[in-house]
Structure formats: structure tokens, C-alpha cells
PDB file of C-alpha atoms in Angstrom:
ATOM      1  CA  MET N 230       7.708  -9.842  40.031  1.00  0.00           C
ATOM      2  CA  ILE N 231       5.860  -6.599  40.700  1.00  0.00           C
ATOM      3  CA  LYS N 232       8.976  -5.217  42.437  1.00  0.00           C
ATOM      4  CA  ARG N 233      11.081  -6.031  39.323  1.00  0.00           C
ATOM      5  CA  ILE N 234       8.599  -4.323  36.993  1.00  0.00           C
ATOM      6  CA  ALA N 235       8.530  -1.279  39.275  1.00  0.00           C
ATOM      7  CA  ALA N 236      12.356  -1.208  39.353  1.00  0.00           C
ATOM      8  CA  LEU N 237      12.525  -1.409  35.522  1.00  0.00           C
ATOM      9  CA  ALA N 238       9.882   1.299  35.208  1.00  0.00           C
ATOM     10  CA  ALA N 239      11.972   3.528  37.487  1.00  0.00           C
ATOM     11  CA  LEU N 240      15.153   2.890  35.459  1.00  0.00           C
ATOM     12  CA  LEU N 241      13.557   3.480  32.046  1.00  0.00           C
ATOM     13  CA  PRO N 242      13.411   7.326  32.300  1.00  0.00           C
ATOM     14  CA  ALA N 243      17.007   7.401  33.519  1.00  0.00           C
ATOM     15  CA  VAL N 244      18.196   5.215  30.619  1.00  0.00           C
ATOM     16  CA  LEU N 245      16.255   7.278  28.079  1.00  0.00           C
ATOM     17  CA  GLY N 246      17.621  10.503  29.565  1.00  0.00           C
ATOM     18  CA  THR N 247      21.154   9.212  29.223  1.00  0.00           C
ATOM     19  CA  THR N 248      20.570   8.136  25.636  1.00  0.00           C
ATOM     20  CA  VAL N 249      19.105  11.495  24.688  1.00  0.00           C
ATOM     21  CA  GLY N 250      22.004  13.245  26.418  1.00  0.00           C
ATOM     22  CA  VAL N 251      24.545  11.235  24.419  1.00  0.00           C
ATOM     23  CA  ALA N 252      22.771  11.903  21.144  1.00  0.00           C
ATOM     24  CA  SER N 253      22.617  15.638  21.730  1.00  0.00           C
ATOM     25  CA  ALA N 254      26.311  15.733  22.601  1.00  0.00           C
ATOM     26  CA  HIS N 255      27.191  15.108  18.935  1.00  0.00           C
ATOM     27  CA  PRO N 256      27.699  18.284  16.936  1.00  0.00           C
ATOM     28  CA  ALA N 257      25.123  19.169  14.324  1.00  0.00           C
ATOM     29  CA  PRO N 258      26.251  18.595  10.736  1.00  0.00           C
ATOM     30  CA  HIS N 259      27.855  21.598   9.067  1.00  0.00           C
ATOM     31  CA  ALA N 260      25.530  23.518   6.800  1.00  0.00           C
ATOM     32  CA  THR N 261      26.638  23.524   3.197  1.00  0.00           C
ATOM     33  CA  PRO N 262      26.803  26.856   1.392  1.00  0.00           C
ATOM     34  CA  ALA N 263      23.789  27.720  -0.695  1.00  0.00           C
ATOM     35  CA  VAL N 264      23.970  27.039  -4.407  1.00  0.00           C
ATOM     36  CA  VAL N 265      25.237  30.114  -6.254  1.00  0.00           C
ATOM     37  CA  THR N 266      22.725  31.292  -8.857  1.00  0.00           C
ATOM     38  CA  LEU N 267      24.170  33.149 -11.824  1.00  0.00           C
ATOM     39  CA  THR N 268      21.776  34.956 -14.106  1.00  0.00           C
ATOM     40  CA  TYR N 269      22.340  35.506 -17.800  1.00  0.00           C
ATOM     41  CA  ASP N 270      20.812  37.583 -20.565  1.00  0.00           C
ATOM     42  CA  ALA N 271      20.547  35.922 -23.978  1.00  0.00           C
ATOM     43  CA  SER N 272      18.328  38.570 -25.582  1.00  0.00           C
ATOM     44  CA  ASN N 273      21.137  39.467 -28.031  1.00  0.00           C
ATOM     45  CA  ALA N 274      22.106  35.865 -28.815  1.00  0.00           C
ATOM     46  CA  GLY N 275      20.122  35.845 -32.068  1.00  0.00           C
ATOM     47  CA  GLN N 276      20.518  32.558 -33.949  1.00  0.00           C
ATOM     48  CA  TRP N 277      22.508  31.191 -30.977  1.00  0.00           C
ATOM     49  CA  ALA N 278      19.419  31.104 -28.689  1.00  0.00           C
ATOM     50  CA  GLY N 279      18.944  27.325 -28.991  1.00  0.00           C
ATOM     51  CA  ALA N 280      22.659  26.705 -28.436  1.00  0.00           C
ATOM     52  CA  VAL N 281      22.575  28.897 -25.314  1.00  0.00           C
ATOM     53  CA  GLN N 282      19.596  27.003 -23.927  1.00  0.00           C
ATOM     54  CA  GLN N 283      21.260  23.614 -24.506  1.00  0.00           C
ATOM     55  CA  ALA N 284      24.673  24.726 -23.190  1.00  0.00           C
ATOM     56  CA  VAL N 285      23.102  26.106 -19.999  1.00  0.00           C
ATOM     57  CA  GLN N 286      21.155  22.867 -19.536  1.00  0.00           C
ATOM     58  CA  ASN N 287      24.336  20.806 -20.012  1.00  0.00           C
ATOM     59  CA  TRP N 288      26.126  22.793 -17.303  1.00  0.00           C
ATOM     60  CA  ASN N 289      23.151  22.737 -14.915  1.00  0.00           C
ATOM     61  CA  ASP N 290      22.963  18.948 -15.327  1.00  0.00           C
ATOM     62  CA  ALA N 291      26.690  18.525 -14.598  1.00  0.00           C
ATOM     63  CA  VAL N 292      27.367  20.782 -11.599  1.00  0.00           C
ATOM     64  CA  HIS N 293      25.947  21.140  -8.079  1.00  0.00           C
ATOM     65  CA  ASN N 294      27.311  24.344  -6.521  1.00  0.00           C
ATOM     66  CA  VAL N 295      26.213  26.816  -9.193  1.00  0.00           C
ATOM     67  CA  ARG N 296      23.031  27.167 -11.224  1.00  0.00           C
ATOM     68  CA  LEU N 297      22.571  29.208 -14.410  1.00  0.00           C
ATOM     69  CA  GLU N 298      19.195  30.901 -14.903  1.00  0.00           C
ATOM     70  CA  PRO N 299      17.778  33.579 -17.211  1.00  0.00           C
ATOM     71  CA  ALA N 300      17.765  37.052 -15.632  1.00  0.00           C
ATOM     72  CA  SER N 301      14.418  38.601 -14.763  1.00  0.00           C
ATOM     73  CA  SER N 302      15.466  41.724 -16.674  1.00  0.00           C
ATOM     74  CA  PRO N 303      18.401  42.307 -19.076  1.00  0.00           C
ATOM     75  CA  GLY N 304      20.075  44.915 -16.859  1.00  0.00           C
ATOM     76  CA  SER N 305      20.162  42.574 -13.859  1.00  0.00           C
ATOM     77  CA  ALA N 306      22.143  39.728 -15.493  1.00  0.00           C
ATOM     78  CA  ASP N 307      25.490  38.590 -14.087  1.00  0.00           C
ATOM     79  CA  TYR N 308      26.661  37.859 -17.623  1.00  0.00           C
ATOM     80  CA  VAL N 309      25.379  38.202 -21.183  1.00  0.00           C
ATOM     81  CA  TYR N 310      25.462  36.166 -24.393  1.00  0.00           C
ATOM     82  CA  GLU N 311      25.651  38.077 -27.650  1.00  0.00           C
ATOM     83  CA  ALA N 312      25.996  37.047 -31.276  1.00  0.00           C
ATOM     84  CA  THR N 313      28.942  38.645 -33.068  1.00  0.00           C
ATOM     85  CA  SER N 314      30.572  38.292 -36.472  1.00  0.00           C
ATOM     86  CA  GLY N 315      34.100  37.689 -35.110  1.00  0.00           C
ATOM     87  CA  TRP N 316      35.719  34.932 -33.059  1.00  0.00           C
ATOM     88  CA  PRO N 317      34.186  33.725 -29.797  1.00  0.00           C
ATOM     89  CA  GLN N 318      35.536  35.485 -26.735  1.00  0.00           C
ATOM     90  CA  THR N 319      34.539  35.469 -23.103  1.00  0.00           C
ATOM     91  CA  THR N 320      35.277  37.030 -19.736  1.00  0.00           C
ATOM     92  CA  LEU N 321      37.295  34.499 -17.743  1.00  0.00           C
ATOM     93  CA  GLY N 322      35.589  33.817 -14.410  1.00  0.00           C
ATOM     94  CA  PRO N 323      34.546  32.467 -12.143  1.00  0.00           C
ATOM     95  CA  ILE N 324      31.848  35.131 -12.353  1.00  0.00           C
ATOM     96  CA  PHE N 325      29.764  35.633  -9.191  1.00  0.00           C
ATOM     97  CA  PRO N 326      26.404  37.319  -8.594  1.00  0.00           C
ATOM     98  CA  GLY N 327      26.772  41.030  -9.227  1.00  0.00           C
ATOM     99  CA  GLY N 328      29.509  40.324 -11.795  1.00  0.00           C
ATOM    100  CA  SER N 329      29.711  41.528 -15.342  1.00  0.00           C
ATOM    101  CA  GLY N 330      30.670  38.738 -17.698  1.00  0.00           C
ATOM    102  CA  ASP N 331      30.376  38.782 -21.468  1.00  0.00           C
ATOM    103  CA  VAL N 332      30.143  35.836 -23.865  1.00  0.00           C
ATOM    104  CA  GLN N 333      30.582  36.839 -27.498  1.00  0.00           C
ATOM    105  CA  LEU N 334      29.401  34.021 -29.723  1.00  0.00           C
ATOM    106  CA  GLY N 335      31.466  34.564 -32.852  1.00  0.00           C
ATOM    107  CA  GLN N 336      30.071  33.520 -36.212  1.00  0.00           C
ATOM    108  CA  GLN N 337      33.553  32.939 -37.638  1.00  0.00           C
ATOM    109  CA  ALA N 338      33.859  29.702 -35.643  1.00  0.00           C
ATOM    110  CA  VAL N 339      30.583  28.387 -37.088  1.00  0.00           C
ATOM    111  CA  ASP N 340      31.731  29.436 -40.564  1.00  0.00           C
ATOM    112  CA  GLU N 341      34.849  27.295 -39.998  1.00  0.00           C
ATOM    113  CA  GLY N 342      32.565  24.295 -39.328  1.00  0.00           C
ATOM    114  CA  TYR N 343      32.478  24.145 -35.512  1.00  0.00           C
ATOM    115  CA  ASP N 344      29.325  23.161 -33.633  1.00  0.00           C
ATOM    116  CA  ALA N 345      27.400  26.136 -32.182  1.00  0.00           C
ATOM    117  CA  THR N 346      26.325  24.302 -29.023  1.00  0.00           C
ATOM    118  CA  ARG N 347      29.884  23.108 -28.299  1.00  0.00           C
ATOM    119  CA  ILE N 348      31.167  26.664 -28.807  1.00  0.00           C
ATOM    120  CA  THR N 349      28.502  28.071 -26.465  1.00  0.00           C
ATOM    121  CA  ALA N 350      29.088  25.453 -23.751  1.00  0.00           C
ATOM    122  CA  HIS N 351      32.865  25.963 -24.036  1.00  0.00           C
ATOM    123  CA  GLU N 352      32.531  29.734 -23.680  1.00  0.00           C
ATOM    124  CA  THR N 353      30.184  29.241 -20.705  1.00  0.00           C
ATOM    125  CA  GLY N 354      32.947  27.128 -19.147  1.00  0.00           C
ATOM    126  CA  HIS N 355      35.159  30.235 -19.227  1.00  0.00           C
ATOM    127  CA  ILE N 356      32.448  32.195 -17.356  1.00  0.00           C
ATOM    128  CA  LEU N 357      32.552  29.446 -14.718  1.00  0.00           C
ATOM    129  CA  GLY N 358      36.333  29.782 -14.391  1.00  0.00           C
ATOM    130  CA  LEU N 359      37.755  27.099 -16.684  1.00  0.00           C
ATOM    131  CA  PRO N 360      40.783  27.833 -18.903  1.00  0.00           C
ATOM    132  CA  ASP N 361      41.384  26.433 -22.389  1.00  0.00           C
ATOM    133  CA  ASP N 362      43.087  23.060 -22.891  1.00  0.00           C
ATOM    134  CA  TYR N 363      43.307  22.759 -26.672  1.00  0.00           C
ATOM    135  CA  SER N 364      45.422  19.587 -26.452  1.00  0.00           C
ATOM    136  CA  GLY N 365      42.634  17.682 -24.690  1.00  0.00           C
ATOM    137  CA  PRO N 366      40.353  15.048 -26.269  1.00  0.00           C
ATOM    138  CA  CYS N 367      36.868  15.705 -27.674  1.00  0.00           C
ATOM    139  CA  SER N 368      35.347  14.425 -24.413  1.00  0.00           C
ATOM    140  CA  GLU N 369      36.915  17.445 -22.678  1.00  0.00           C
ATOM    141  CA  LEU N 370      34.723  20.468 -23.408  1.00  0.00           C
ATOM    142  CA  MET N 371      37.511  22.957 -22.742  1.00  0.00           C
ATOM    143  CA  SER N 372      39.610  21.373 -25.504  1.00  0.00           C
ATOM    144  CA  GLY N 373      37.601  23.710 -27.733  1.00  0.00           C
ATOM    145  CA  HIS N 374      38.735  23.583 -31.346  1.00  0.00           C
ATOM    146  CA  GLY N 375      41.633  21.220 -30.589  1.00  0.00           C
ATOM    147  CA  PRO N 376      39.886  17.983 -31.659  1.00  0.00           C
ATOM    148  CA  GLY N 377      38.635  19.537 -34.926  1.00  0.00           C
ATOM    149  CA  THR N 378      35.266  20.255 -36.504  1.00  0.00           C
ATOM    150  CA  SER N 379      34.047  16.653 -36.211  1.00  0.00           C
ATOM    151  CA  CYS N 380      33.897  17.046 -32.396  1.00  0.00           C
ATOM    152  CA  THR N 381      30.408  18.119 -31.338  1.00  0.00           C
ATOM    153  CA  ASN N 382      30.554  17.178 -27.635  1.00  0.00           C
ATOM    154  CA  ALA N 383      28.920  20.022 -25.710  1.00  0.00           C
ATOM    155  CA  LYS N 384      29.005  18.486 -22.228  1.00  0.00           C
ATOM    156  CA  PRO N 385      31.703  19.005 -19.597  1.00  0.00           C
ATOM    157  CA  ASP N 386      33.531  15.910 -18.430  1.00  0.00           C
ATOM    158  CA  ALA N 387      33.642  14.857 -14.767  1.00  0.00           C
ATOM    159  CA  ALA N 388      36.924  16.686 -14.052  1.00  0.00           C
ATOM    160  CA  GLU N 389      35.638  19.938 -15.563  1.00  0.00           C
ATOM    161  CA  ALA N 390      32.392  19.715 -13.582  1.00  0.00           C
ATOM    162  CA  ALA N 391      34.371  18.994 -10.395  1.00  0.00           C
ATOM    163  CA  GLN N 392      36.571  22.059 -10.965  1.00  0.00           C
ATOM    164  CA  VAL N 393      33.517  24.292 -11.440  1.00  0.00           C
ATOM    165  CA  ASP N 394      31.966  22.874  -8.268  1.00  0.00           C
ATOM    166  CA  LYS N 395      35.235  23.636  -6.481  1.00  0.00           C
ATOM    167  CA  ASN N 396      35.212  27.205  -7.880  1.00  0.00           C
ATOM    168  CA  TYR N 397      31.792  27.760  -6.271  1.00  0.00           C
ATOM    169  CA  ALA N 398      32.186  25.554  -3.170  1.00  0.00           C
ATOM    170  CA  ALA N 399      32.386  28.517  -0.784  1.00  0.00           C
ATOM    171  CA  GLY N 400      29.109  29.927  -2.087  1.00  0.00           C
ATOM    172  CA  ALA N 401      28.476  33.516  -3.099  1.00  0.00           C
ATOM    173  CA  SER N 402      30.754  34.793  -0.323  1.00  0.00           C
ATOM    174  CA  ALA N 403      33.876  33.446  -2.064  1.00  0.00           C
ATOM    175  CA  MET N 404      36.714  35.809  -2.882  1.00  0.00           C
ATOM    176  CA  ARG N 405      36.353  37.322  -6.324  1.00  0.00           C
ATOM    177  CA  PRO N 406      39.302  38.181  -8.522  1.00  0.00           C
ATOM    178  CA  HIS N 407      39.820  41.924  -8.955  1.00  0.00           C
ATOM    179  CA  HIS N 408      41.116  41.701 -12.510  1.00  0.00           C
ATOM    180  CA  ARG N 409      39.063  41.081 -15.614  1.00  0.00           C
ATOM    181  CA  GLN N 410      40.564  38.863 -18.278  1.00  0.00           C
ATOM    182  CA  VAL N 411      39.036  38.124 -21.665  1.00  0.00           C
ATOM    183  CA  VAL N 412      39.764  34.835 -23.424  1.00  0.00           C
ATOM    184  CA  ILE N 413      39.675  34.984 -27.228  1.00  0.00           C
ATOM    185  CA  ASP N 414      39.083  31.548 -28.687  1.00  0.00           C
ATOM    186  CA  VAL N 415      40.219  31.196 -32.295  1.00  0.00           C
ATOM    187  CA  TRP N 416      38.276  28.131 -33.400  1.00  0.00           C
ATOM    188  CA  SER N 417      40.596  27.501 -36.313  1.00  0.00           C
ATOM    189  CA  GLY N 418      43.934  25.979 -37.162  1.00  0.00           C
ATOM    190  CA  ARG N 419      45.148  29.524 -37.833  1.00  0.00           C
ATOM    191  CA  MET N 420      46.310  31.564 -34.876  1.00  0.00           C
ATOM    192  CA  LEU N 421      45.776  35.293 -34.572  1.00  0.00           C
ATOM    193  CA  THR N 422      48.664  37.372 -33.298  1.00  0.00           C
ATOM    194  CA  GLY N 423      48.233  38.181 -29.623  1.00  0.00           C
ATOM    195  CA  SER N 424      45.342  35.791 -29.097  1.00  0.00           C
ATOM    196  CA  HIS N 425      45.038  33.499 -26.100  1.00  0.00           C
TER     197      HIS N 425
END
């Protein structure tokens, strides 16, 4: 019996060594890219300040690869929100750190009866790289004015959130477009000549 215990005691380090060797032979999991943090300046948002705060929160709750945060100083922001008297218009992203995006929150859309938070969240979707889809349902944030003034949904749907996560999946090192395109959203049944 003592010989058997001694034999098992001698085998135990060898068995453990083999097990550890097998475990370490597996590759380490791939590191995921860091979450991209985009900073914004809402100091010129005026009466839209509450809508900006809610729209940013809606996006931060929906996506995983990008986070929107207030800039530490106005000049350091990756994009800005500003209240204007015209129609909403926005730089089409995706915007990355060091970018220069602009969200103009146009009062004309509110005057037409559209919800300020929906407008702000929609325009933020452009900053994150989403195009318009006016034919979509109210549940689709990027349908914008398409569903009419009764639509107040200000949250992206699952497909929109997934597309934004895909836009930022490679992290801050992703390729950035060299062109700058501005999307003018006419939140009305009337169309302006030359508008997008």
C-alpha cells in the first residue's frame, strides 16, 4: 500500500505538469479594441440642452463600441451641437476622435411640430455614421420626419445600434473618410431644392 501511495505521489507532479502544459498551449483570447470616446460641446445648444442630454444618453445606452461624453473644454470637442433658426443639418460621420463634426439643431423642425429629442438623437445618428431612411417606421430613429409629427421615438432600434457598433468596431484606429459631407434634414412634407 505504501508503495502504491509513493508511486501515485511520484506521478502527480508529472500529471499536473502535463495538464498545465496543455492549458498554456491554447492561445490567449484576442483583445477587443478599446471603446471609442467621442467628445461633444453643447455650450451653444441653448433650449436644446435637455434634448442633447437625453439623445446622448439614448445612444450611450444602445451602443457598446463608442461612448459620447461632454468635452473638458469647448475647443477640444470632436463635434458640437448648436441651436439654429433653420433646418437641422449635420456632418455625416462616422466622426472619430480629433474630428470636427457639427450638429445644427434647427428650430424650423420644432416649429413644424417635430419632437426636439427625436431630432437631436436623429442628428446624432448622422455623426455616428447613419444615413437617412425616411421611409422607415417610427421605431427606426433614422426615419426622421417620415412617420410624421406624432412620432416621438428618440431611441435607435437594434439594427441602427448594431450598425454604429460596426462603424466603431475597429476602435479609434479605423480608417476615416477624407471627405466631409453635410446632411440637411428637412423635417417637413415640403422638400427644399438641392436638399438631401
